[in-house]
mmCIF file of C-alpha atoms in Angstrom:
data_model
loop_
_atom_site.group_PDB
_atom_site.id
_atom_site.type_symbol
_atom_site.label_atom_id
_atom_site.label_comp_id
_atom_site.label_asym_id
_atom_site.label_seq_id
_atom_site.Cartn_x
_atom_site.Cartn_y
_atom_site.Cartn_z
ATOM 1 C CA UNK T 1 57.173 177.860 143.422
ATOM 2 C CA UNK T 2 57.226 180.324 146.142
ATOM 3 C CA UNK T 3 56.871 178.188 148.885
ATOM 4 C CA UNK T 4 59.709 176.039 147.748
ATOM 5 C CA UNK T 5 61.971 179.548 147.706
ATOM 6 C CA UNK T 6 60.726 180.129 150.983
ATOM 7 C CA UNK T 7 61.707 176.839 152.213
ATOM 8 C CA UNK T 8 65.243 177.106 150.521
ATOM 9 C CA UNK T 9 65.582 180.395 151.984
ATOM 10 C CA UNK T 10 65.364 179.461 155.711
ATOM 11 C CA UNK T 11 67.265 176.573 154.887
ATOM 12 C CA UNK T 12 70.163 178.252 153.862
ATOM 13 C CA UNK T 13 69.548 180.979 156.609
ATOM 14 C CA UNK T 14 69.882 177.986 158.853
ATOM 15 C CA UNK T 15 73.104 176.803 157.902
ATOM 16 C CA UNK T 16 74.523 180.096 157.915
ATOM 17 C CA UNK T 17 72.802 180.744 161.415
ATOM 18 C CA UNK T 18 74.919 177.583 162.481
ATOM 19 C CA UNK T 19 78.036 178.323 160.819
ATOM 20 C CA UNK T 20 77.768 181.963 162.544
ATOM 21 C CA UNK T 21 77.408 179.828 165.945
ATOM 22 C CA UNK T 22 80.388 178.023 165.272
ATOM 23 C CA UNK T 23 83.220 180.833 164.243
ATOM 24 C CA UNK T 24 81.400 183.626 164.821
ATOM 25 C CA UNK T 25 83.534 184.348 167.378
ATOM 26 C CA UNK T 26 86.186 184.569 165.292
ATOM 27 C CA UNK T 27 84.501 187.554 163.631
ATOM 28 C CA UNK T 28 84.478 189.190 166.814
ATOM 29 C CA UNK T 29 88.215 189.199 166.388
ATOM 30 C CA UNK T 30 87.762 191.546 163.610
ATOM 31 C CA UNK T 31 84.900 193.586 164.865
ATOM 32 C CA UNK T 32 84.474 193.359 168.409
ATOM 33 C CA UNK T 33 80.599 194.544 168.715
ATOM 34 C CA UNK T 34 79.465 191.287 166.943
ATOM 35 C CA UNK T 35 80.631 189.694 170.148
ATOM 36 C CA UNK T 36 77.355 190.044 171.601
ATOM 37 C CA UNK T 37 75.316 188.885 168.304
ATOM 38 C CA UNK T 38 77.241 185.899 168.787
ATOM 39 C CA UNK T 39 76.955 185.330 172.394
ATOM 40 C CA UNK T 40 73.294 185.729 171.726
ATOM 41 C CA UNK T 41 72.987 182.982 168.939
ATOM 42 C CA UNK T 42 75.253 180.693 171.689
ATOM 43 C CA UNK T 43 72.548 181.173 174.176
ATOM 44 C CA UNK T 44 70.151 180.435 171.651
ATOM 45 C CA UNK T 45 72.096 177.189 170.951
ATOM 46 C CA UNK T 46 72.404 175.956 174.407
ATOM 47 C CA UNK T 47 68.822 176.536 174.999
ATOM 48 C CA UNK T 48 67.386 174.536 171.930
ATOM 49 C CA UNK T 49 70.169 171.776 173.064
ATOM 50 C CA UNK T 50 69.332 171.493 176.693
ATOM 51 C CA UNK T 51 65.292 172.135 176.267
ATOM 52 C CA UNK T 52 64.544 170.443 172.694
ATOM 53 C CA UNK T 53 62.877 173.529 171.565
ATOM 54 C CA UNK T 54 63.169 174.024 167.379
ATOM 55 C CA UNK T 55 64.528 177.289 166.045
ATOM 56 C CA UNK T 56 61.738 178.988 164.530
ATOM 57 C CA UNK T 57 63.366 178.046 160.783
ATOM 58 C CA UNK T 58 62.470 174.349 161.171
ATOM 59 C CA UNK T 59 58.584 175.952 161.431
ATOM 60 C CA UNK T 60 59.287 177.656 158.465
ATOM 61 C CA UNK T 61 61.257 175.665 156.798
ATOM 62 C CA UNK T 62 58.631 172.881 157.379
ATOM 63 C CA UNK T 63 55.730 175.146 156.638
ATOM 64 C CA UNK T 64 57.128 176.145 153.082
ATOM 65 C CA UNK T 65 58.077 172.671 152.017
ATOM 66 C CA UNK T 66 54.625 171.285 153.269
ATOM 67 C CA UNK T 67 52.515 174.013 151.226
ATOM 68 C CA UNK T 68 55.357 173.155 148.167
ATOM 69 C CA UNK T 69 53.901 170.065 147.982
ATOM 70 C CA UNK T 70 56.584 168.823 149.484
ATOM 71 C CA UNK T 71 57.515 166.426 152.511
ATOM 72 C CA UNK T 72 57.972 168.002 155.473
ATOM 73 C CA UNK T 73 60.726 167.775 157.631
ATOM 74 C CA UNK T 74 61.442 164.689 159.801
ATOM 75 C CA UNK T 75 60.068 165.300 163.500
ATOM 76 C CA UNK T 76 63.543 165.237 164.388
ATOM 77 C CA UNK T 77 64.244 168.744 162.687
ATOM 78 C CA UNK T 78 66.447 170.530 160.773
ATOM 79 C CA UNK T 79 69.981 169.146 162.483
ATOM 80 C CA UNK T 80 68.810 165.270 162.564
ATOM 81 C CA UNK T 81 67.463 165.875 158.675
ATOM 82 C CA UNK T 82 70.382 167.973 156.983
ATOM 83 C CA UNK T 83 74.074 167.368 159.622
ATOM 84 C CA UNK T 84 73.266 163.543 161.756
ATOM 85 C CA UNK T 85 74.388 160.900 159.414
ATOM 86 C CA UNK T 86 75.245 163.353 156.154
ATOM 87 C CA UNK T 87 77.649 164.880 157.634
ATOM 88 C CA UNK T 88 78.690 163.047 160.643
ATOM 89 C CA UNK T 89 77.547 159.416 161.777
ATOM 90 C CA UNK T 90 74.626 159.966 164.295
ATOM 91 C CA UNK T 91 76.396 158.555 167.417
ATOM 92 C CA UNK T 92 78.771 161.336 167.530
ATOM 93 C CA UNK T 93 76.601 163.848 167.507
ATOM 94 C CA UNK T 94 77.774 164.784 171.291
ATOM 95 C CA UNK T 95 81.522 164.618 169.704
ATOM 96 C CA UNK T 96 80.155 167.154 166.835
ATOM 97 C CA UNK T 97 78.575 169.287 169.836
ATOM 98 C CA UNK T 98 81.648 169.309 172.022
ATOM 99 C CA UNK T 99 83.510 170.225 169.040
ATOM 100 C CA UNK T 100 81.676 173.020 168.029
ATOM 101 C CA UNK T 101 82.050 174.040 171.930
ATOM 102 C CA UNK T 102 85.576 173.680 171.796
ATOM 103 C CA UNK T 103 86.048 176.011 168.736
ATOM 104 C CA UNK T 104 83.489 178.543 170.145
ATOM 105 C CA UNK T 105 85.509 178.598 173.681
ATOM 106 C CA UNK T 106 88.699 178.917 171.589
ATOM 107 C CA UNK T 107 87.479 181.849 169.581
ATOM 108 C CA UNK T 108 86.385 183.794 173.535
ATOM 109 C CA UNK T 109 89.358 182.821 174.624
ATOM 110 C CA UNK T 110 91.414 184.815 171.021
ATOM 111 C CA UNK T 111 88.905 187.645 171.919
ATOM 112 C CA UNK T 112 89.981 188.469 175.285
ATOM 113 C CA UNK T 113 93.358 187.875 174.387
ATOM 114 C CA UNK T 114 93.396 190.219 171.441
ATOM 115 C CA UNK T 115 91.369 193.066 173.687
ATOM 116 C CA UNK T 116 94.284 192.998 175.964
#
């Protein structure tokens, strides 16, 4: 039973984590500090994108749902399992990327604008 909270847990920390990447910058509309928490998780973004690397939730995640009992998560990880073809069909996954760049950019763009 614990393992399977554990394995919830970092799943739902993981969906926030990416919903923070997304509009996070928004929030740094509100309260400017966070504006480096979120250019932090960016980086983080970008680097798993370009380099492949898994957030250290998919380990976890995976871990916890393994010792559940449970199957693991596709080799894939947590984006292919949970967002590509649930959420959006698989082939647009670069359209769901530049999209999620787009809004990020937009929300810099509102925070310089709103220093000013």
């Amino acid at each position: 039973m614990m393992y399977r909270l554990i394995a919830d847990a970092a799943m739902v920390v993981h969906f926030a984590f990416l919903a923070y990447l997304a509009l996070g910058g928004f929030i740094a509309w509100r309260w400017r500090r966070t504006i480096w928490t979120h250019l932090a998780v960016v980086g983080w973004g970008l680097i798993s994108i370009v380099t492949g690397v898994d957030c250290p939730l998919t380990y976890v995640e995976d871990w916890a749902r393994r010792q559940a009992g449970l199957e693991g998560l596709p080799p894939t990880g947590f984006i292919d399992h949970y967002l590509e073809g649930v959420v959006y069909p698989e082939a647009y996954t670069n359209v769901a990327r530049l999209a999620v760049a787009v809004v990020v950019l937009f929300s810099y763009v509102g925070y310089v604008l709103r220093r000013q």
